[in-house]
CSV table of C-alpha atoms in Angstrom, one decimal:
chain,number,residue,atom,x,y,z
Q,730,UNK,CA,99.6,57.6,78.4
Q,731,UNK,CA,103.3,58.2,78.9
Q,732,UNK,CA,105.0,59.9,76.1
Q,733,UNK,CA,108.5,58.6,75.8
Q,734,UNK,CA,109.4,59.8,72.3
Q,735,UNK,CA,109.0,63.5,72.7
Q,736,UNK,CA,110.5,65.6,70.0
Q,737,UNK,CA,113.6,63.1,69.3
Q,738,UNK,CA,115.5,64.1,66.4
Q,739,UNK,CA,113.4,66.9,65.4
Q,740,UNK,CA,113.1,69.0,68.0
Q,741,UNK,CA,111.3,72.5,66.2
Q,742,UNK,CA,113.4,75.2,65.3
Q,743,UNK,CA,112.7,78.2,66.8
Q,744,UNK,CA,114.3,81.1,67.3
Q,745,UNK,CA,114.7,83.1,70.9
Q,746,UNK,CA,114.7,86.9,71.2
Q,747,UNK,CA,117.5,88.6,69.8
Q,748,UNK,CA,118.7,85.1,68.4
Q,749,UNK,CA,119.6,83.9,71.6
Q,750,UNK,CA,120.8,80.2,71.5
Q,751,UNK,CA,119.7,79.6,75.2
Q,752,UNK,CA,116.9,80.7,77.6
Q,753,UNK,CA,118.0,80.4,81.0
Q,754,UNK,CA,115.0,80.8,83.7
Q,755,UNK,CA,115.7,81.7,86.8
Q,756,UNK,CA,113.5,80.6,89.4
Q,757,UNK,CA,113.7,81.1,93.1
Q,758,UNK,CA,111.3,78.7,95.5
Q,759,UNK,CA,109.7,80.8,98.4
Q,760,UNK,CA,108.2,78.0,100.7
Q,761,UNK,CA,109.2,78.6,104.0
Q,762,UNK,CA,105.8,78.5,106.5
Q,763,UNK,CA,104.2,76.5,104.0
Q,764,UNK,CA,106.3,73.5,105.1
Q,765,UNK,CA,104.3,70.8,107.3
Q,766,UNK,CA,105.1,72.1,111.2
Q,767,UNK,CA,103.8,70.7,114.5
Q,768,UNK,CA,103.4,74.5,114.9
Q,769,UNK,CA,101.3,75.1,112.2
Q,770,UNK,CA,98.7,72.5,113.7
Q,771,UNK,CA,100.2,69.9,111.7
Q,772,UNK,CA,100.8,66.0,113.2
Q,773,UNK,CA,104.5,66.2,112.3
Q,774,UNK,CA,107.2,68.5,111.5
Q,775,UNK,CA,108.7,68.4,108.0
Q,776,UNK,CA,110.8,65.5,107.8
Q,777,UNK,CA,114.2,66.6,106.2
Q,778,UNK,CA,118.1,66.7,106.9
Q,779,UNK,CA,119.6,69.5,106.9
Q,780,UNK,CA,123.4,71.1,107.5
Q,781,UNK,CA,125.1,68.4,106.0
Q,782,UNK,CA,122.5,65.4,107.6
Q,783,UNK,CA,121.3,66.6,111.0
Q,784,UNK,CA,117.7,65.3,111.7
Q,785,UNK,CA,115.2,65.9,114.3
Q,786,UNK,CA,112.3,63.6,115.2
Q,787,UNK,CA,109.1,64.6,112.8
Q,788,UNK,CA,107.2,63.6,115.8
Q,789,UNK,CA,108.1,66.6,118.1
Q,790,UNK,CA,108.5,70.3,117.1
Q,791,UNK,CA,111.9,71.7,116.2
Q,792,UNK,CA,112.3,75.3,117.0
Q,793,UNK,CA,116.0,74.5,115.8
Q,794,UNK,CA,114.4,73.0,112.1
Q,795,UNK,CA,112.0,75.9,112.3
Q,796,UNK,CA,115.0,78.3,112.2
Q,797,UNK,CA,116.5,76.8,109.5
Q,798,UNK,CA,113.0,77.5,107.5
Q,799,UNK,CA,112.7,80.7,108.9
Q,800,UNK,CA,116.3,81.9,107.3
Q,801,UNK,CA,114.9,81.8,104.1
Q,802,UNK,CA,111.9,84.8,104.6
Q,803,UNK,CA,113.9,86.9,106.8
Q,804,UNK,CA,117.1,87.1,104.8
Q,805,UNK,CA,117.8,84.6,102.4
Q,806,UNK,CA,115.0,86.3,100.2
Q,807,UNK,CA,116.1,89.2,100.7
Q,808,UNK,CA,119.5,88.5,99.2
Q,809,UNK,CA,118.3,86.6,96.1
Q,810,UNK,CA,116.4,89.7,95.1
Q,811,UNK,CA,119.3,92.1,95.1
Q,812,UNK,CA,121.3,89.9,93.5
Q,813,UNK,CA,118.9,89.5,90.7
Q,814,UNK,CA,118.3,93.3,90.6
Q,815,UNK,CA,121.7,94.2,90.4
Q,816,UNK,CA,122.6,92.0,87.7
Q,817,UNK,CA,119.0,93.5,85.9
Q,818,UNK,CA,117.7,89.2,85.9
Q,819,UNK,CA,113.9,88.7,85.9
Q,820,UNK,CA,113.1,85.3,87.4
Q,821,UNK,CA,110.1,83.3,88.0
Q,822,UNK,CA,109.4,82.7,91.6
Q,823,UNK,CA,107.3,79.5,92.8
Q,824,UNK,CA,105.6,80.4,95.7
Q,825,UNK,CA,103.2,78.7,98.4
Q,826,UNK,CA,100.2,80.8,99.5
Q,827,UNK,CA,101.3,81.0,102.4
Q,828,UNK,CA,104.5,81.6,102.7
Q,829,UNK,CA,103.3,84.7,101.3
Q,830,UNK,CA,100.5,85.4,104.0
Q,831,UNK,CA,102.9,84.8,106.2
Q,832,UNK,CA,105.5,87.1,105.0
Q,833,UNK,CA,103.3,89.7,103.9
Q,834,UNK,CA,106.0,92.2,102.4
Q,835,UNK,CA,107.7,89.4,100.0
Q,836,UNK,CA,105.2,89.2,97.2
Q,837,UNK,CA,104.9,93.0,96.8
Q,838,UNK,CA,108.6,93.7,96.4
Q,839,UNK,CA,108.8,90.4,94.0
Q,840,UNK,CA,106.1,91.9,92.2
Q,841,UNK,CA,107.8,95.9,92.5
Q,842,UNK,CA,111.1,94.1,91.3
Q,843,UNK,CA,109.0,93.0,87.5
Q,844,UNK,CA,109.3,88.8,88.7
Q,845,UNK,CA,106.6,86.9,87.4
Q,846,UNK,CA,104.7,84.5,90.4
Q,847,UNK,CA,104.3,81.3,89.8
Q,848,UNK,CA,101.9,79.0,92.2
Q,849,UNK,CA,103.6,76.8,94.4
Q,850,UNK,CA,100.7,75.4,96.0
Q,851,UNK,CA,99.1,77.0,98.7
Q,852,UNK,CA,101.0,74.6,101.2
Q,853,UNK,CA,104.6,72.9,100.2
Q,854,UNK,CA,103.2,69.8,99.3
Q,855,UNK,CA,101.8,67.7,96.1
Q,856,UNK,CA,98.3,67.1,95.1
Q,857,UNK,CA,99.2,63.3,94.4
Q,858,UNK,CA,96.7,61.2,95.6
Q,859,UNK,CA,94.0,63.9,95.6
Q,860,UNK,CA,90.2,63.6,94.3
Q,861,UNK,CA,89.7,65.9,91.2
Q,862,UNK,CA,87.3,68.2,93.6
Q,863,UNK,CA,90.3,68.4,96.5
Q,864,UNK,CA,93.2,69.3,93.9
Q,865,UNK,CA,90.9,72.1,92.7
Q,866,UNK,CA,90.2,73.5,95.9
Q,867,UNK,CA,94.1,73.5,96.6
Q,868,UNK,CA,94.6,75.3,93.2
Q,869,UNK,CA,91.6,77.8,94.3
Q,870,UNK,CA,93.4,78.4,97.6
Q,871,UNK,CA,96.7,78.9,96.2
Q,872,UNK,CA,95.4,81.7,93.7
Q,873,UNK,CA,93.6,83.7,96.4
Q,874,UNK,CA,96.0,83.9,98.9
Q,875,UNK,CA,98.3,85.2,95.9
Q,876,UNK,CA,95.8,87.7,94.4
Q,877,UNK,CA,95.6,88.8,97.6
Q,878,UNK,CA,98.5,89.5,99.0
Q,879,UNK,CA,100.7,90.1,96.1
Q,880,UNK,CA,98.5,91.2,93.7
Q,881,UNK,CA,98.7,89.4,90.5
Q,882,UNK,CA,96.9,86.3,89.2
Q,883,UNK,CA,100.0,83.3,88.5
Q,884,UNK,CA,100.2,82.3,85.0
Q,885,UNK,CA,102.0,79.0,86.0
Q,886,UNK,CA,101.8,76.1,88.4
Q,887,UNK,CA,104.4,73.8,90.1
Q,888,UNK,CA,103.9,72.0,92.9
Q,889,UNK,CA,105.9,69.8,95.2
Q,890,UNK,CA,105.9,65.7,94.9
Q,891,UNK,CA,104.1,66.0,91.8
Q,892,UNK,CA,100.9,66.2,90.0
Q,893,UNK,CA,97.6,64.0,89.2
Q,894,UNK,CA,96.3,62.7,85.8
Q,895,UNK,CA,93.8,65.2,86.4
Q,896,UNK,CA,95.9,68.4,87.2
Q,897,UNK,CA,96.1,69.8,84.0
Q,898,UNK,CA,92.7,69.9,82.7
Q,899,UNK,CA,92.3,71.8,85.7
Q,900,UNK,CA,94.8,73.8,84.8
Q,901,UNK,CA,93.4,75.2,81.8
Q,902,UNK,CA,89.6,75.4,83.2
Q,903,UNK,CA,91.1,77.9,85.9
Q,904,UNK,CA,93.2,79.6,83.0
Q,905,UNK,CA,96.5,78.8,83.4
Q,906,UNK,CA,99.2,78.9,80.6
Q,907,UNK,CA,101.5,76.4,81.9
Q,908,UNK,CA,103.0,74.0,84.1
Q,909,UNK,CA,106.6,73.0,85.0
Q,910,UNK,CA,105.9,69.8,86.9
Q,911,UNK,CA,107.8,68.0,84.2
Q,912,UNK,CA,111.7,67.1,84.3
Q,913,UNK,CA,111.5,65.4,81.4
Q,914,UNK,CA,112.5,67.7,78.5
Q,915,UNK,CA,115.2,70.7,77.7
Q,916,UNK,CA,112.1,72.8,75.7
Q,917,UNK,CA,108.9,73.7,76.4
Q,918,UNK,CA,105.7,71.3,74.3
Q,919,UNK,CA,102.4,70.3,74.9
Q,920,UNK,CA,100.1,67.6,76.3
Q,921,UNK,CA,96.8,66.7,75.4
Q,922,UNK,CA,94.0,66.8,77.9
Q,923,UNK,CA,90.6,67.0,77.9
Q,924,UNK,CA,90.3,70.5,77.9
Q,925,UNK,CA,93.0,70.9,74.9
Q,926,UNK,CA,96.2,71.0,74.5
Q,927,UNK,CA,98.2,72.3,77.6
Q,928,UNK,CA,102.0,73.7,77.6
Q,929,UNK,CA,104.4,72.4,79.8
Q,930,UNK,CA,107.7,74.5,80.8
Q,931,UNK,CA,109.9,71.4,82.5
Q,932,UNK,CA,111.8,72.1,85.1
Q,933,UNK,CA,115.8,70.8,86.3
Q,934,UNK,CA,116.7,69.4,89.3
Q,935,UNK,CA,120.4,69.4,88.0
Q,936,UNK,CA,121.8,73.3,88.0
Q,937,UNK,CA,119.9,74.0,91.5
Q,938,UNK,CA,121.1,74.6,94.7
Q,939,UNK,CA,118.8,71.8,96.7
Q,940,UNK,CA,122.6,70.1,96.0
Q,941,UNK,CA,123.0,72.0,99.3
Q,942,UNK,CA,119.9,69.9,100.8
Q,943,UNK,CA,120.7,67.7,103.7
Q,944,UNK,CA,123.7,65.4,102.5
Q,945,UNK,CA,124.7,67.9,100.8
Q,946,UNK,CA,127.0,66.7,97.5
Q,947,UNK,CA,128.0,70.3,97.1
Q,948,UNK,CA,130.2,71.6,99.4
Q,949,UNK,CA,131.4,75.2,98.1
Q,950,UNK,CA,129.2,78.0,96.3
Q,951,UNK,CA,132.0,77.4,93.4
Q,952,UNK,CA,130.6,74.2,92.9
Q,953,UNK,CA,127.4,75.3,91.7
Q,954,UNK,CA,128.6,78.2,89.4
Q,955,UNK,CA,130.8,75.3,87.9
Q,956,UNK,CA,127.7,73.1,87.5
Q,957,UNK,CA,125.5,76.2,86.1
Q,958,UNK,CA,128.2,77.2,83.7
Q,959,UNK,CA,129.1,73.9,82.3
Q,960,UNK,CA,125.7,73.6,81.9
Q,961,UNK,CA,125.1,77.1,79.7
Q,962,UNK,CA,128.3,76.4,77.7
Q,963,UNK,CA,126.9,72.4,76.5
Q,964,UNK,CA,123.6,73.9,76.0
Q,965,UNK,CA,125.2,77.1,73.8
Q,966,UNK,CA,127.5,74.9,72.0
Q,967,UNK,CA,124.7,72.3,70.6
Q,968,UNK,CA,122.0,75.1,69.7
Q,969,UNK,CA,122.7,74.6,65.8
Q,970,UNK,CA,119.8,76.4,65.0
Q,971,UNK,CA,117.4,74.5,68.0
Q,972,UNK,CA,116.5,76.5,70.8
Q,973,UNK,CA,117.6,75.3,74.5
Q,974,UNK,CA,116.3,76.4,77.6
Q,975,UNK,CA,118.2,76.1,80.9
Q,976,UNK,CA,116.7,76.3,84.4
Q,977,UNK,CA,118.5,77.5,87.7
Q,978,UNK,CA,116.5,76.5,90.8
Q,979,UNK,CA,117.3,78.4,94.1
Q,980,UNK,CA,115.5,78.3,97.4
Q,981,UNK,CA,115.7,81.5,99.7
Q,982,UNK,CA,117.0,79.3,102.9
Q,983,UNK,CA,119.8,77.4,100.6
Q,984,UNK,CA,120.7,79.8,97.7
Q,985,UNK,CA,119.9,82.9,100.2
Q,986,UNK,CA,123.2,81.8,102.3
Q,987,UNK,CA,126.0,83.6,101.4
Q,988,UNK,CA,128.4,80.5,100.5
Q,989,UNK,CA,125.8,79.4,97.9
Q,990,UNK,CA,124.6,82.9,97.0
Q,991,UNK,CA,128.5,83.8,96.0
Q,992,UNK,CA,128.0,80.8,93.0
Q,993,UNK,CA,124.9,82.0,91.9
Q,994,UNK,CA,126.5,85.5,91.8
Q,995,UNK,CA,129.4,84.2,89.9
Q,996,UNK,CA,126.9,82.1,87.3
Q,997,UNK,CA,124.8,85.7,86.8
Q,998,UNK,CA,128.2,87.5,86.0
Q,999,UNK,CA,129.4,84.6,83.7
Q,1000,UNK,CA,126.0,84.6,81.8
Q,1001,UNK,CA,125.0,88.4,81.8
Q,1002,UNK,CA,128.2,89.1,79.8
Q,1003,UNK,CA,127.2,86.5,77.1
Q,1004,UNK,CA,125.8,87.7,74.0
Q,1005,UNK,CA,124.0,84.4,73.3
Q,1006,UNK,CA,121.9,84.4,76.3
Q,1007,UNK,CA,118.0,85.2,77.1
Q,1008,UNK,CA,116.9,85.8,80.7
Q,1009,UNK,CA,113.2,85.0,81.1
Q,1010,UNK,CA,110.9,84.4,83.3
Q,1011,UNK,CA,108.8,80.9,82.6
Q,1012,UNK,CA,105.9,82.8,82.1
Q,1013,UNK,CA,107.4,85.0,79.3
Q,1014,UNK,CA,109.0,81.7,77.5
Q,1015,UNK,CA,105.3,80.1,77.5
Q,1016,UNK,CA,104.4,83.1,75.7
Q,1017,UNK,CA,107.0,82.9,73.5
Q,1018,UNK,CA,106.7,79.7,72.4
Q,1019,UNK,CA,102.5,79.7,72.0
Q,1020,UNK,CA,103.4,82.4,69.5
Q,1021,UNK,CA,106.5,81.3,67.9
Q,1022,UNK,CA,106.9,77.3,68.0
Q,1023,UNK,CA,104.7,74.6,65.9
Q,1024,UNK,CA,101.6,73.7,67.8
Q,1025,UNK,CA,102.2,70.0,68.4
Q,1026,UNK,CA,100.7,68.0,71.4
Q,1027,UNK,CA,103.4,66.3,73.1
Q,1028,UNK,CA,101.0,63.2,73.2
Q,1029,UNK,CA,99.7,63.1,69.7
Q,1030,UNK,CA,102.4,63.1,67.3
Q,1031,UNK,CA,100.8,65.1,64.9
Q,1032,UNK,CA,99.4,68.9,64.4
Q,1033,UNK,CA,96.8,70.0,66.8
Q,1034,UNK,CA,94.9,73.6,67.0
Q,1035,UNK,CA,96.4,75.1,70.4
Q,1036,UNK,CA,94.6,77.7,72.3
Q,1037,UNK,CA,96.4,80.3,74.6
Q,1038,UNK,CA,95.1,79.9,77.9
């Protein structure tokens, strides 16, 4: 059942690190091979516009829409990460199995670099429309290829096109903490499933660079740091003693480019000179908020028992 009430006009009161009024999560999408590719023994390339609305024919490979992928692993990644360890910014990246078999030095250095992992789904795709059995394997396959070439087990999972009715029971029978295929809140909370209570760390399409995506309504990296700001500053200004949270999505083949990575550089600058600010990765806020915030499934309306996963 939908839950379209939410916290409303008591949304709990609790206090970030350091009395931070926001936590702003930084999270960087490493996709590229994962995408569906004529080349990867799919039936059709990924169907997309890019540079502004240029489109190929899904039907027949595009070594020039393969390039435009390809950008993001050999130096669009690269980028993001010393812009982040520069400005000392742990983020959360969301990445696709493999992507990461396929780039086989990228999830060591996130790793090296103290990012947290998040699955993205072993390919860059959803689980709708899966059987329960099917959307398990996919989860299965995603952790592997992760554990094994990076290292670590992902506390979170986000996939692309969404999730089933039956993804996050699954979720907690393989142990995860939390999810962030949700848009539809500015703080973490919790859904009932049939397996308990589950936490859910939505997500923002707004202060994110796939703006720059095929017909593109950003034009300038400016544009972004403006949007990321303006963002930060609302957010600041109505935390009257109720945490906010604020997410900044980047993609290593968009937010990798230098025009867009000079705004995200100027929104990094802007916020790590702000004394009312917490960087976090999504896995850290989960954490934070099973220990700190009232346990309340999102669902029921009333006190539940939660259970770190």
């Amino acid at each position: 059942m939908r839950d379209l009430v939410g916290y409303g006009e008591n949304p709990p009161r609790v206090e970030w690190p350091g009395g931070a009024k926001v936590a702003v999560s930084v999270v960087v999408n490493f996709e590229e091979g994962a995408e569906r590719s004529i080349e990867a023994g799919d039936a059709r390339d990924e169907d997309i516009h890019i540079f502004g609305g240029w489109q190929a024919d899904p039907t027949r490979r595009s070594l020039m829409k393969e390039s435009y992928f390809e950008y993001g692993s050999r130096a669009g990644i690269w980028r993001i990460l010393s812009l982040l360890r520069r400005h000392e910014v742990p983020a959360t990246f969301m990445t696709c199995g493999m992507a990461l078999e396929k780039s086989p030095e990228v999830g060591p250095a996130i790793v090296r670099e103290g990012h947290e992992i998040c699955a993205h789904g072993y390919r860059w795709a959803g689980t709708v429309g899966m059987e329960p059995d099917e959307e398990l394997a996919e989860i299965r396959r995603c952790v592997e290829a992760i554990e094994r070439t990076a290292g670590v087990r992902p506390q979170g999972w986000y996939v692309r096109d969404g999730i089933t009715e039956n993804t996050r029971g699954l979720l907690r029978a393989e142990g995860f903490v939390y999810d962030s295929n949700s848009y539809g809140d500015d703080l973490p909370y919790f859904v009932p499933t049939d397996r308990g209570d589950h936490l859910v760390v939505p997500y923002s399409g707004d202060a994110n660079d796939g703006r720059f995506w095929g017909n593109a309504s950003l034009a300038t990296g400016n544009e972004l740091f403006e949007v990321c700001r303006d963002t930060l500053d609302f957010l600041a200004t109505e935390a009257d003693g109720v945490p906010r949270m604020m997410s900044l999505g980047i993609h290593s083949r968009i937010g990798g480019r230098p025009s867009v990575a000079s705004g995200i550089q100027s929104f990094l600058e802007y916020a790590v000179a702000r004394d009312d600010v917490w960087f976090a990765t999504r896995a850290e806020i989960a954490e934070w908020w099973l220990a700190a915030a009232p346990a309340t499934a999102s669902g029921a309306g009333e006190a539940v028992e939660v259970a770190s996963a």
